[in-house]
mmCIF file with all atom_site columns, C-alpha atoms in Angstrom:
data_model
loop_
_atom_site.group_PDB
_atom_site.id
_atom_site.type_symbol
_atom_site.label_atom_id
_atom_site.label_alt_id
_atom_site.label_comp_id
_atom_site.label_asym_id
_atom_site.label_entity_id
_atom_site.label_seq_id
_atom_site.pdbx_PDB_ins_code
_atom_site.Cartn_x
_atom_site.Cartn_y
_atom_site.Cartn_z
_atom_site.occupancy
_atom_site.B_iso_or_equiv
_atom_site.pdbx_formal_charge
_atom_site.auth_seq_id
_atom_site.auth_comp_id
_atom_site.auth_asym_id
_atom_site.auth_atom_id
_atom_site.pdbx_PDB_model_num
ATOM 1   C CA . UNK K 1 1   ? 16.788  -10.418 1.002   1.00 65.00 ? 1   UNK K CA 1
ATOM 2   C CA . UNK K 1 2   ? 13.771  -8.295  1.393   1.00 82.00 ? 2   UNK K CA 1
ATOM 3   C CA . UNK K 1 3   ? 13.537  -5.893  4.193   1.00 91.00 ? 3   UNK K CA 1
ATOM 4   C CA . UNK K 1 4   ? 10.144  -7.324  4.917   1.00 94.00 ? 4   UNK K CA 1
ATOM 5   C CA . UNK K 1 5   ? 9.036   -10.468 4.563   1.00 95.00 ? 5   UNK K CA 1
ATOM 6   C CA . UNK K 1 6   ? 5.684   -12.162 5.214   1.00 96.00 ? 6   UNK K CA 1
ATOM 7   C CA . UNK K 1 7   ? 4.483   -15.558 5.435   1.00 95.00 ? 7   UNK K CA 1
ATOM 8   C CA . UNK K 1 8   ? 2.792   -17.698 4.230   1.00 97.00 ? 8   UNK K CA 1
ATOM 9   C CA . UNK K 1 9   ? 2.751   -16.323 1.244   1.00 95.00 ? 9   UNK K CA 1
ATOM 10  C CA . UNK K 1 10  ? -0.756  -18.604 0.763   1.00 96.00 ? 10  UNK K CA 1
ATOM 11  C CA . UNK K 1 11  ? -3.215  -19.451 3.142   1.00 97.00 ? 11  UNK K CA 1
ATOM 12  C CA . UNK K 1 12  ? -6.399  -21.373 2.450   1.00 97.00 ? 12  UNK K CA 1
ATOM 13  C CA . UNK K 1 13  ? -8.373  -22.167 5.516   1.00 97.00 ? 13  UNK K CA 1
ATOM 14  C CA . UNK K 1 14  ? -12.199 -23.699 6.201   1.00 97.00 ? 14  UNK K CA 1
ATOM 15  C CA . UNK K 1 15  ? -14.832 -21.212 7.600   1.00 97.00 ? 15  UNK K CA 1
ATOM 16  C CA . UNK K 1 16  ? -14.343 -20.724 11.242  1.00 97.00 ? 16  UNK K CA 1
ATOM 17  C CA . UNK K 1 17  ? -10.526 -21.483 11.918  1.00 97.00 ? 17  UNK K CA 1
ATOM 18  C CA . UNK K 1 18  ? -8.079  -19.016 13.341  1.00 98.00 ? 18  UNK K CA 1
ATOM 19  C CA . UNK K 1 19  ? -5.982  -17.491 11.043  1.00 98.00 ? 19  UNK K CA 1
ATOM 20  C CA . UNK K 1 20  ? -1.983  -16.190 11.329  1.00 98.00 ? 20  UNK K CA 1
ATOM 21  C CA . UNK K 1 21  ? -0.215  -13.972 9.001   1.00 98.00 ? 21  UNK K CA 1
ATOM 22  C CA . UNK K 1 22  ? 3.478   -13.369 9.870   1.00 98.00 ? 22  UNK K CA 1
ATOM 23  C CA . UNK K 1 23  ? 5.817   -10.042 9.139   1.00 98.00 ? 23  UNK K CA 1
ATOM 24  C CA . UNK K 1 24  ? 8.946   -10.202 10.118  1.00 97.00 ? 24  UNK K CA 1
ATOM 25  C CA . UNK K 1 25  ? 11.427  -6.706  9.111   1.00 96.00 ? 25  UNK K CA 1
ATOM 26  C CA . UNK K 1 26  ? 14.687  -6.167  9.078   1.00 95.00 ? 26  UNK K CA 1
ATOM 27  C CA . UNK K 1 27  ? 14.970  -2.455  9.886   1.00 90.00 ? 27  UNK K CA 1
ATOM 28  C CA . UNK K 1 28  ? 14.864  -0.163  12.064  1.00 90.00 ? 28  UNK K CA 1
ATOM 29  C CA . UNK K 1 29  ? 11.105  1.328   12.389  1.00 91.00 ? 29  UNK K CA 1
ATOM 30  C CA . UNK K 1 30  ? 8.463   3.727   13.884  1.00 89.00 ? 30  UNK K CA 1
ATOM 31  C CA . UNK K 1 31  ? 5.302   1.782   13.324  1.00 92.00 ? 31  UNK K CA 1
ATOM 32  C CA . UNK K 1 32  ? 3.672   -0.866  11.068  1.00 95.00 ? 32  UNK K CA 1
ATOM 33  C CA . UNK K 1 33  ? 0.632   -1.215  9.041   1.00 96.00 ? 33  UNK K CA 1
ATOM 34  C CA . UNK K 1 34  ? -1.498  -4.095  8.269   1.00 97.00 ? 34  UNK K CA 1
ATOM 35  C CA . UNK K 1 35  ? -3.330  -3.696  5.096   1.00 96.00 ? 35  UNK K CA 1
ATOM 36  C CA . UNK K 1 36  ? -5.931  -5.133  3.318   1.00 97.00 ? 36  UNK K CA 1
ATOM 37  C CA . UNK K 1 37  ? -6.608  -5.491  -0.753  1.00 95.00 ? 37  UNK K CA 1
ATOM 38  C CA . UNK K 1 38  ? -9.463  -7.544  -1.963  1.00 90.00 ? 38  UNK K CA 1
ATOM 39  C CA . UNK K 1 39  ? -9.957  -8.769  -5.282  1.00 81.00 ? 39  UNK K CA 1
ATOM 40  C CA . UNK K 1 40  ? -11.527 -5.625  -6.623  1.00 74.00 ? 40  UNK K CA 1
ATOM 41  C CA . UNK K 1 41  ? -8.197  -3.956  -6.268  1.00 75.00 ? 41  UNK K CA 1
ATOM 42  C CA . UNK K 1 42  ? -8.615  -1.516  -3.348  1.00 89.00 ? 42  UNK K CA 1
ATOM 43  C CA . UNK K 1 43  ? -6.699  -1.246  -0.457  1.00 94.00 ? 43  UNK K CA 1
ATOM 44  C CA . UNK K 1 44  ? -7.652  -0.318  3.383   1.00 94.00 ? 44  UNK K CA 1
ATOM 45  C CA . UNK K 1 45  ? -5.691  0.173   6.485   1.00 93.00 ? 45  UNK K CA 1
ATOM 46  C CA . UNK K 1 46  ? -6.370  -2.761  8.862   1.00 95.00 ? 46  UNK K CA 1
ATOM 47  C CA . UNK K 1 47  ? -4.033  -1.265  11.667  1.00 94.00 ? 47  UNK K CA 1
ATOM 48  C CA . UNK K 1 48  ? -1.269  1.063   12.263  1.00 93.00 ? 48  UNK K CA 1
ATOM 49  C CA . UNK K 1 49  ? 1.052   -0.193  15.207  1.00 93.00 ? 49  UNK K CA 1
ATOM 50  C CA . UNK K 1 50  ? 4.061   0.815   17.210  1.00 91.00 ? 50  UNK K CA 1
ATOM 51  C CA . UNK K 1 51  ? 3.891   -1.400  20.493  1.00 93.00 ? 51  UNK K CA 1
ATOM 52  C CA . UNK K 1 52  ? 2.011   -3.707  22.142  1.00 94.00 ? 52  UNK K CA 1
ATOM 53  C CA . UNK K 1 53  ? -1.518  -5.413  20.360  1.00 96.00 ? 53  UNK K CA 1
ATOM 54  C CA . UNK K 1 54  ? -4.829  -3.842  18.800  1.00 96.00 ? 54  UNK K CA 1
ATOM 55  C CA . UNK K 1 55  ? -7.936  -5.571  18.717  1.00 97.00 ? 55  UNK K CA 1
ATOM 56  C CA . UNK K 1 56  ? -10.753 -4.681  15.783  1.00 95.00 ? 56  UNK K CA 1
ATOM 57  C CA . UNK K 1 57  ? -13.496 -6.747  15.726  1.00 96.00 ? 57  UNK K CA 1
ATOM 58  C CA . UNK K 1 58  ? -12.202 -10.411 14.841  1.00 97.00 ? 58  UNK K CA 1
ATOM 59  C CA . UNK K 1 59  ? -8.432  -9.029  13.991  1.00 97.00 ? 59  UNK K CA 1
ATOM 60  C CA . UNK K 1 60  ? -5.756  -8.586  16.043  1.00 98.00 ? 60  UNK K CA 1
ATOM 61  C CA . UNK K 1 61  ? -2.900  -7.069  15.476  1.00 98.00 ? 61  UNK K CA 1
ATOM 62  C CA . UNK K 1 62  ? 0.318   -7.767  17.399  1.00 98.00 ? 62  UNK K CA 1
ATOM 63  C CA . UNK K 1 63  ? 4.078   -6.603  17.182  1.00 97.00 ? 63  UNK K CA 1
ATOM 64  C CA . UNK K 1 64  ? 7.429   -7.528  18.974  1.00 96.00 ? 64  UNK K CA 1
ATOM 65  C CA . UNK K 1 65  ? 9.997   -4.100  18.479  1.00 93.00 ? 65  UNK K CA 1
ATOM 66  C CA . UNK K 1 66  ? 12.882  -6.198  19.754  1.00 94.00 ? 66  UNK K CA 1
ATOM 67  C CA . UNK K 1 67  ? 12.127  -9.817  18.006  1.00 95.00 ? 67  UNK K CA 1
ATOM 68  C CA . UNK K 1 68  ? 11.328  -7.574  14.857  1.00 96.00 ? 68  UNK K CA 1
ATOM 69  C CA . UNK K 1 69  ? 7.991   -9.051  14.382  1.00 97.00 ? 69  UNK K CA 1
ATOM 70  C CA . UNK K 1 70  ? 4.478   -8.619  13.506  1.00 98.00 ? 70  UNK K CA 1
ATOM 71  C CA . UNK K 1 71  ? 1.534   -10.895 13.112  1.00 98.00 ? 71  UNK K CA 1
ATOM 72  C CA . UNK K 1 72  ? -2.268  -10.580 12.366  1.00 98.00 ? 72  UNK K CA 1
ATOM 73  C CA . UNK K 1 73  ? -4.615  -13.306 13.553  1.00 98.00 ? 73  UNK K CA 1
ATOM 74  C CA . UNK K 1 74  ? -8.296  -13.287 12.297  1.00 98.00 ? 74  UNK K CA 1
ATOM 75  C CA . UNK K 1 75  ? -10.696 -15.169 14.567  1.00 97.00 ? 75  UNK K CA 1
ATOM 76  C CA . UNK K 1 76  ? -13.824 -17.391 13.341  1.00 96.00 ? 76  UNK K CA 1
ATOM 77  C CA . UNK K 1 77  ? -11.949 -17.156 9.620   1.00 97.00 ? 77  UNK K CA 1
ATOM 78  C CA . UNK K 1 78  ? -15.111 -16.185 6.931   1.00 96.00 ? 78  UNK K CA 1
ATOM 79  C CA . UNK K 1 79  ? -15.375 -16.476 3.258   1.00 96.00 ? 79  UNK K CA 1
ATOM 80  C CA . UNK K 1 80  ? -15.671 -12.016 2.635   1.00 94.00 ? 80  UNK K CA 1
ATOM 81  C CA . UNK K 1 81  ? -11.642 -12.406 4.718   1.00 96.00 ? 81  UNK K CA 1
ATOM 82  C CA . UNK K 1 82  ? -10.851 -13.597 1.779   1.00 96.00 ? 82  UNK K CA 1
ATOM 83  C CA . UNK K 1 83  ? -8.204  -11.142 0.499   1.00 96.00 ? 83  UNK K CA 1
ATOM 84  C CA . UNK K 1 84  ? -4.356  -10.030 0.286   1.00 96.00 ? 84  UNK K CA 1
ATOM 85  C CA . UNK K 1 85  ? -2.641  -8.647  3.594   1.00 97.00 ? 85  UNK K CA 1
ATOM 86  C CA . UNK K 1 86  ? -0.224  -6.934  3.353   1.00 96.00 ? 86  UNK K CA 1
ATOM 87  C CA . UNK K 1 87  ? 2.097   -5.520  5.995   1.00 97.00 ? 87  UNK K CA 1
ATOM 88  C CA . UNK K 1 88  ? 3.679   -2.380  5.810   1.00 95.00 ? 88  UNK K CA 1
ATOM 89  C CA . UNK K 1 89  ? 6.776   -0.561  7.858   1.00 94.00 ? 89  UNK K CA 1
ATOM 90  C CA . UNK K 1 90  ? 7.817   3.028   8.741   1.00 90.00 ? 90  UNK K CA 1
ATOM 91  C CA . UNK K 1 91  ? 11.671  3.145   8.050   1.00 84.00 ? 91  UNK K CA 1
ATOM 92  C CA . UNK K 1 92  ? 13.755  5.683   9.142   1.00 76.00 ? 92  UNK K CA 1
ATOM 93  C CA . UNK K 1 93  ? 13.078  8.568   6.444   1.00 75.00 ? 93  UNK K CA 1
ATOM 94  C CA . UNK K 1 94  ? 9.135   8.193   7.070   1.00 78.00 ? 94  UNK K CA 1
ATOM 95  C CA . UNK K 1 95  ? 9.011   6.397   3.937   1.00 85.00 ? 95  UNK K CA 1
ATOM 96  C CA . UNK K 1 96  ? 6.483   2.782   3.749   1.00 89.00 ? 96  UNK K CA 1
ATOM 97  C CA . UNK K 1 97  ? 8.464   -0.482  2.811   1.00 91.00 ? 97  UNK K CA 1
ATOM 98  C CA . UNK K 1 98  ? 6.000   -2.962  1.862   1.00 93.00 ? 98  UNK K CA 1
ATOM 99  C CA . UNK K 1 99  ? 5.928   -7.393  2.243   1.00 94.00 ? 99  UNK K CA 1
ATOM 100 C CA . UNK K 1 100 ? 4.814   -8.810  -0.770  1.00 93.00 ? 100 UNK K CA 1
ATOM 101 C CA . UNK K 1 101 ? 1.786   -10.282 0.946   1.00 94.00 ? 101 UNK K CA 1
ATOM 102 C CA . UNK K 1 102 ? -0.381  -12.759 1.873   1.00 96.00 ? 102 UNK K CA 1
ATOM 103 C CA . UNK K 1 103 ? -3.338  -14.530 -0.231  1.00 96.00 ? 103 UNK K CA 1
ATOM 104 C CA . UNK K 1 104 ? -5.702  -15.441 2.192   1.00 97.00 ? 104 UNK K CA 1
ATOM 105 C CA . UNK K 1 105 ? -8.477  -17.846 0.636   1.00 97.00 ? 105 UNK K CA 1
ATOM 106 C CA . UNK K 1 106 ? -11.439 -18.943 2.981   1.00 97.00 ? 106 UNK K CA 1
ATOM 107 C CA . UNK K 1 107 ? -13.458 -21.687 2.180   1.00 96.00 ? 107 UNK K CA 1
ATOM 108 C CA . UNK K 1 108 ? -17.403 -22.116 3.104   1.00 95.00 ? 108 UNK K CA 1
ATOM 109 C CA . UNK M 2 1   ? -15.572 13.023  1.898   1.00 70.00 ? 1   UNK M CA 1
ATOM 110 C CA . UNK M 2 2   ? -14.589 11.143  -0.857  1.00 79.00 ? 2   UNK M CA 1
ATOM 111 C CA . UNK M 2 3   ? -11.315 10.172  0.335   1.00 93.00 ? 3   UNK M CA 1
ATOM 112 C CA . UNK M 2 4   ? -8.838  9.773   -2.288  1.00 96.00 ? 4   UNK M CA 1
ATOM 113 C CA . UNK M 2 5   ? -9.841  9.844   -5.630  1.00 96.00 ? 5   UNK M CA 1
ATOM 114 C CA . UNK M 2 6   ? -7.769  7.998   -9.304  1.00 97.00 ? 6   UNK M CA 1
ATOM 115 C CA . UNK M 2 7   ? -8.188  8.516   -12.558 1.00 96.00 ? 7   UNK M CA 1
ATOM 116 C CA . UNK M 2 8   ? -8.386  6.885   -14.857 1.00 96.00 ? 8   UNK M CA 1
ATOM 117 C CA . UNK M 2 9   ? -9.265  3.610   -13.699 1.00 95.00 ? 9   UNK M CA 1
ATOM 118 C CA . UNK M 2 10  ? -7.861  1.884   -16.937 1.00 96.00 ? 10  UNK M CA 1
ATOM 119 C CA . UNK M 2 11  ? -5.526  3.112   -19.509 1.00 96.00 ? 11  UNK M CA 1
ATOM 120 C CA . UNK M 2 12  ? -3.796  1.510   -23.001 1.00 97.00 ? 12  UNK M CA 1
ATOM 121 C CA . UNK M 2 13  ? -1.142  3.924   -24.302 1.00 96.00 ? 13  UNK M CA 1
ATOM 122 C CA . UNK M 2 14  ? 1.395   2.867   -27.072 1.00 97.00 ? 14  UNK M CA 1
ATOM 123 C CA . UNK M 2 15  ? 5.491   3.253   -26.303 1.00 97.00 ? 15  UNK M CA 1
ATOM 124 C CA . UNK M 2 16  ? 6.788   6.825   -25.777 1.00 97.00 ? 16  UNK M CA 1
ATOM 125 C CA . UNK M 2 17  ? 3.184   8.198   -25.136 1.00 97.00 ? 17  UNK M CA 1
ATOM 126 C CA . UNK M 2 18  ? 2.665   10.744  -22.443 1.00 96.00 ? 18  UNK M CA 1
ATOM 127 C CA . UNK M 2 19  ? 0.182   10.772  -19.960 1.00 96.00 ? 19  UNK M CA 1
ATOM 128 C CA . UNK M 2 20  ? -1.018  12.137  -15.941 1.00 97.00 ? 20  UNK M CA 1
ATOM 129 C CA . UNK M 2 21  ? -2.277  9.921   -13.541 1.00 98.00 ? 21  UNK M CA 1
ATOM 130 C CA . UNK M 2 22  ? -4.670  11.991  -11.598 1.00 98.00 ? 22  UNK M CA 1
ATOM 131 C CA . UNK M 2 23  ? -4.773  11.741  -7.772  1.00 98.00 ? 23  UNK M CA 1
ATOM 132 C CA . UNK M 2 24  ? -7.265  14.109  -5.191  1.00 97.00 ? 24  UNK M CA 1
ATOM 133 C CA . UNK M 2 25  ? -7.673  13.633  -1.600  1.00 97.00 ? 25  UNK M CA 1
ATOM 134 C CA . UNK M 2 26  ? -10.069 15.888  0.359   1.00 95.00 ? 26  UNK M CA 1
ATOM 135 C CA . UNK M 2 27  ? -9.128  15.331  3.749   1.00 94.00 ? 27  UNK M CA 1
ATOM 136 C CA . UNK M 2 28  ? -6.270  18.117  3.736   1.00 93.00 ? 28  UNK M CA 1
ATOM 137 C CA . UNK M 2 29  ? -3.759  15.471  4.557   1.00 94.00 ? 29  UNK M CA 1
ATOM 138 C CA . UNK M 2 30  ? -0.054  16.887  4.018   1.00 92.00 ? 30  UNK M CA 1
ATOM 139 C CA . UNK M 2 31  ? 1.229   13.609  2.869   1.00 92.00 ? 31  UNK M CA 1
ATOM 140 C CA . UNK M 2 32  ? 0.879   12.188  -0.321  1.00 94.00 ? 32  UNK M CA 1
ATOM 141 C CA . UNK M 2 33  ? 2.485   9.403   -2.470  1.00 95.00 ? 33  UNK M CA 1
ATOM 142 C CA . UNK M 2 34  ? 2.318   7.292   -5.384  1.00 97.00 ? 34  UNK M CA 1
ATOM 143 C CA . UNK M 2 35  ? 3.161   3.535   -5.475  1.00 96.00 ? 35  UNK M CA 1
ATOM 144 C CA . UNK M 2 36  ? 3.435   0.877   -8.333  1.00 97.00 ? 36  UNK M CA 1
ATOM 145 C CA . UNK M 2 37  ? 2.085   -2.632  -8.012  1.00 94.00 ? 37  UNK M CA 1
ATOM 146 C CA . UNK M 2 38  ? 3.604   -5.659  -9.853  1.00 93.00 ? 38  UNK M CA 1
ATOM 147 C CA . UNK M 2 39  ? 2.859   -9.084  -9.583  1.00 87.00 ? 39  UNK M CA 1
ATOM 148 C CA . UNK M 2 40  ? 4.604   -11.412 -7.098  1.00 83.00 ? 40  UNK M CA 1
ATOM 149 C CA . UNK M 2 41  ? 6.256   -7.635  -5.832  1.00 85.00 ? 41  UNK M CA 1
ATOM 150 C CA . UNK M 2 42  ? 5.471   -5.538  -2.926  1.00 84.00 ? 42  UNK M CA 1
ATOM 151 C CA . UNK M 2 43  ? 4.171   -1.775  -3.494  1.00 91.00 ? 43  UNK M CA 1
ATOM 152 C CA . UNK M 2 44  ? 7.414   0.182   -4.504  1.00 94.00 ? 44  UNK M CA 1
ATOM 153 C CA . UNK M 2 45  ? 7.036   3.926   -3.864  1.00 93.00 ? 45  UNK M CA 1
ATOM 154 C CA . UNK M 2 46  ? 7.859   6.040   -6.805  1.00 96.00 ? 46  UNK M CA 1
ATOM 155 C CA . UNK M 2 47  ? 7.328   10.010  -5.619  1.00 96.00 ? 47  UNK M CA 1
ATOM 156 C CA . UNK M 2 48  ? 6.381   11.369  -2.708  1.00 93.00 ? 48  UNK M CA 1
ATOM 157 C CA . UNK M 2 49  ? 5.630   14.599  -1.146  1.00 93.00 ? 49  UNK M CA 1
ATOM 158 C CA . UNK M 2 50  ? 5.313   16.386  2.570   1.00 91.00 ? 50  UNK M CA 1
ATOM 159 C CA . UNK M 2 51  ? 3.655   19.249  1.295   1.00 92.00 ? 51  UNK M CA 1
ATOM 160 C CA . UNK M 2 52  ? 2.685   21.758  -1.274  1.00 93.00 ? 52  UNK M CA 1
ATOM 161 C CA . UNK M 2 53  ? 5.561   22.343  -3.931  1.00 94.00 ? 53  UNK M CA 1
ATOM 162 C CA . UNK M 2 54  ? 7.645   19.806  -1.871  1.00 94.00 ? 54  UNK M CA 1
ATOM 163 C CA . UNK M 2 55  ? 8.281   16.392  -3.793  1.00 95.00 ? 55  UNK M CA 1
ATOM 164 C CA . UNK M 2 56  ? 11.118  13.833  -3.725  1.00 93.00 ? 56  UNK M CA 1
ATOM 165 C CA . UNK M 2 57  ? 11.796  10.599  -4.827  1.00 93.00 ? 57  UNK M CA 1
ATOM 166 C CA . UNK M 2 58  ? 11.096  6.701   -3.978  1.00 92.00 ? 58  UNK M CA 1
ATOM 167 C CA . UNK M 2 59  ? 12.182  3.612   -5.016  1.00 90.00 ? 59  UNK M CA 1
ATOM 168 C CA . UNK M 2 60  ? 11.595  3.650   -8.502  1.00 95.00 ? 60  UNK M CA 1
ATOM 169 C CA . UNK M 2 61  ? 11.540  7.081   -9.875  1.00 96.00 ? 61  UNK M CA 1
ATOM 170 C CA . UNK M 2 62  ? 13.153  6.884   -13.207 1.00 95.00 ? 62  UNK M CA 1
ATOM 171 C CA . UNK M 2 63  ? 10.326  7.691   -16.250 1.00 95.00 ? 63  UNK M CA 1
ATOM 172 C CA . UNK M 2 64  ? 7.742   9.401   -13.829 1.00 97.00 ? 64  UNK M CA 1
ATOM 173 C CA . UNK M 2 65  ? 7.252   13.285  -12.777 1.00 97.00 ? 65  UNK M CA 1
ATOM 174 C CA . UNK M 2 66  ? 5.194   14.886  -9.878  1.00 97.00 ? 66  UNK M CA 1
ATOM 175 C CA . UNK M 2 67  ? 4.208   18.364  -8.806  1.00 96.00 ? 67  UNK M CA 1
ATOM 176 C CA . UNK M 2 68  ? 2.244   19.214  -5.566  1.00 97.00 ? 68  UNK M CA 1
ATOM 177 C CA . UNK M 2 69  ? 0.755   22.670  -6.366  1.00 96.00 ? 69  UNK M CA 1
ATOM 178 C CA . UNK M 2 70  ? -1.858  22.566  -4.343  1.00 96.00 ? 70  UNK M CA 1
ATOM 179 C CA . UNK M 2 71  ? -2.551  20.066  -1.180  1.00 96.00 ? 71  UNK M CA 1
ATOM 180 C CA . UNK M 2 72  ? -5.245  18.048  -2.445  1.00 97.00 ? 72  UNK M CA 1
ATOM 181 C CA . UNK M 2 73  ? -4.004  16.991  -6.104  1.00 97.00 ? 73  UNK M CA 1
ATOM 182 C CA . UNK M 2 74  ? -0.732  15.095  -6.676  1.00 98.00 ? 74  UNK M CA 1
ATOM 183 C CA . UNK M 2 75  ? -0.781  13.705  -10.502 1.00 98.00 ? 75  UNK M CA 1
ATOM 184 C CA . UNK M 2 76  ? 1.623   11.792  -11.639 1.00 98.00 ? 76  UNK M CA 1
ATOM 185 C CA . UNK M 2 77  ? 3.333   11.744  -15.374 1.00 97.00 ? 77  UNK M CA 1
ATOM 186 C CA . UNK M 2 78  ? 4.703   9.049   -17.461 1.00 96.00 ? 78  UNK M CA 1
ATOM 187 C CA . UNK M 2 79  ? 7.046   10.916  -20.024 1.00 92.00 ? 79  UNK M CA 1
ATOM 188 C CA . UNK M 2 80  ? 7.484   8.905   -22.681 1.00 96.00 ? 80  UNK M CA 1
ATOM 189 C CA . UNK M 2 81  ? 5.625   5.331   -21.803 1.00 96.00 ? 81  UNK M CA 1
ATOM 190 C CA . UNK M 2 82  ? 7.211   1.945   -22.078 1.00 97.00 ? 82  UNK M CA 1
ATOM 191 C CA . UNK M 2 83  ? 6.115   -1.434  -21.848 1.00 97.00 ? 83  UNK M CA 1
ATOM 192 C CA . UNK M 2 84  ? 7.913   -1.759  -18.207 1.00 96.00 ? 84  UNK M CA 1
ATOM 193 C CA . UNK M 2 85  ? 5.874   0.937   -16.605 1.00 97.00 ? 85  UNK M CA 1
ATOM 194 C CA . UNK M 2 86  ? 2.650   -1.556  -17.012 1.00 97.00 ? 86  UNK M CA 1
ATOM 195 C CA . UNK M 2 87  ? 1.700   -2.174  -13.774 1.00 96.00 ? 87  UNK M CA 1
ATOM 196 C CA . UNK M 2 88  ? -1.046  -1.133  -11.590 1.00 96.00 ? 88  UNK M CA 1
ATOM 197 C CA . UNK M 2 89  ? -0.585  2.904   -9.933  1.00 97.00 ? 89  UNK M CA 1
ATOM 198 C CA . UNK M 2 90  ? -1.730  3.795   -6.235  1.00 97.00 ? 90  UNK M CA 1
ATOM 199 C CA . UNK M 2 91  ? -2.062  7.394   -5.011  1.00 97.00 ? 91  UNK M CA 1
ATOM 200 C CA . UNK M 2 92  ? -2.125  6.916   -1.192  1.00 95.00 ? 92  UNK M CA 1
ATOM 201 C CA . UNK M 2 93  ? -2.741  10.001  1.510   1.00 94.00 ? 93  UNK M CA 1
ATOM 202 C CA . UNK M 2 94  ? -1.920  10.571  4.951   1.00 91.00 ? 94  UNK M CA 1
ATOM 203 C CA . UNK M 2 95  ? -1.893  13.231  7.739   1.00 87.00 ? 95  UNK M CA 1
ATOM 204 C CA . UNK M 2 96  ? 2.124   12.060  7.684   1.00 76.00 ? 96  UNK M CA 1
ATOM 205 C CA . UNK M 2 97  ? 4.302   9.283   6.462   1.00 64.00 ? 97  UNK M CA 1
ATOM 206 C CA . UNK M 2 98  ? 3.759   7.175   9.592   1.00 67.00 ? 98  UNK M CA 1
ATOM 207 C CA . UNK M 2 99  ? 0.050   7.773   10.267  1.00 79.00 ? 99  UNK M CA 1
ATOM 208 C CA . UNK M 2 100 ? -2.580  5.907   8.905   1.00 86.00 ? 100 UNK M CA 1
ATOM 209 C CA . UNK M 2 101 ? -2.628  5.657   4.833   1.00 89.00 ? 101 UNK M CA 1
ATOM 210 C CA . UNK M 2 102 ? -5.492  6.124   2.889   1.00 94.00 ? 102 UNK M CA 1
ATOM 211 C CA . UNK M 2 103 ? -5.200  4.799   -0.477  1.00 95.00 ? 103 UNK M CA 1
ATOM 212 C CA . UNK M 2 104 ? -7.111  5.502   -4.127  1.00 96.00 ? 104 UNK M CA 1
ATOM 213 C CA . UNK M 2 105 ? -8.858  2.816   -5.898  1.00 95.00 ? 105 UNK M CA 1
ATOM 214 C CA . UNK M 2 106 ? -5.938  2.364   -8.813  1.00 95.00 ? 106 UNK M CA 1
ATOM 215 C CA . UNK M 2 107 ? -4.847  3.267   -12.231 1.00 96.00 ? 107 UNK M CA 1
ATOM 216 C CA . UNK M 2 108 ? -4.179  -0.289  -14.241 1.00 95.00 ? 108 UNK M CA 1
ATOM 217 C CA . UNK M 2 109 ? -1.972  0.895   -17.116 1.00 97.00 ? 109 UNK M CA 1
ATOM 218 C CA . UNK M 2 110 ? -1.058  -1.142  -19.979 1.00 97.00 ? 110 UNK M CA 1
ATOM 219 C CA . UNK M 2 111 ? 1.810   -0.005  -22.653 1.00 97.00 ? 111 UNK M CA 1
ATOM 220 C CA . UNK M 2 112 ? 1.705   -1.174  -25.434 1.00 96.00 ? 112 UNK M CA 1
#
């Protein structure tokens, strides 16, 4: 079993919905990332978390320490969201252990 | 600041070729690591280093070599290429392991 796992591993939603990507871990961590890697290849840092919720625009990052759990919600859903997220935790040596991600597709 | 730089962007080498993966980051960050991509996988670290003339390793070490002589580069060497090490390289930077990452554009290798 991976020691993160995210889900769905697919999402296609219309223009305009609300969007949920799950991360639950299995170890113990210091914080989280939420990235994002768009078709061109590159990858950005959406968030970095430790407690508690952060708000960027129409993302929103949130994360339970003692459920083990993470999720990213994307608000009035647009076709240029369309992407892979990816989340991302600190283990204990400081070292990243990635989810596999998530292929968001968002329809016009 | 141009953040952190790859090259090359694409690369064909034949089995047991040699080769450096080149990785620069200007933003004097102290931590820097590299990471393979394969489908349906999550990034797996390879190497990683806290510092100049520090380096350890990841996840999947075996058939890659790293030296951090100076802050800002980290390149990365294949020794003697095979056809598993196709996959897609990230250099990523930050100020440490647990702050936020900044990542290269990628090296898509294909052996041959």
């Amino acid at each position: 079993k991976n020691e993160v796992e995210q889900s769905p591993q697919n999402l296609t939603a219309q223009e305009g919905e609300f969007i949920t990507i799950n991360c639950s871990y299995s170890v113990g961590i210091s914080a989280l990332h939420w990235l994002q890697q768009h078709p061109g290849g590159g990858i950005v840092s959406l968030f970095m978390l430790s407690s508690g919720k952060k708000k960027h625009g129409r993302l929103i990052a949130t994360i339970n320490i003692q459920e083990k759990h993470s999720s990213l919600h994307i608000t009035a859903s647009h076709p240029r969201d369309s992407a892979v997220y990816i989340c991302a935790v600190v283990g204990a040596t400081n070292k990243l252990i990635f989810g596999t991600g998530t292929l968001l597709a968002v329809q016009p | 600041n141009a953040g952190v730089t790859q090259t090359p962007k694409f690369q064909v080498l034949k089995t047991g070729q040699s080769m450096t993966l080149q990785c620069a980051q200007d933003m004097n960050h102290e931590y820097m690591s590299w990471y393979r991509q394969d489908p349906g996988m999550g990034l797996r670290l390879i190497h990683y280093s806290v510092g100049a003339g520090i380096t350890d390793q990841g996840e999947v070490p075996n058939g890659y070599n790293v030296s951090r002589s100076t802050t800002e580069d980290f390149p990365l060497r294949l020794l003697s290429a095979a056809p598993s090490q196709t996959s897609v390289y990230f250099c990523a930077s930050s100020q440490w392991g647990a702050e936020e990452q900044f990542f290269g554009p990628g090296t898509r290798l294909t052996v041959l």
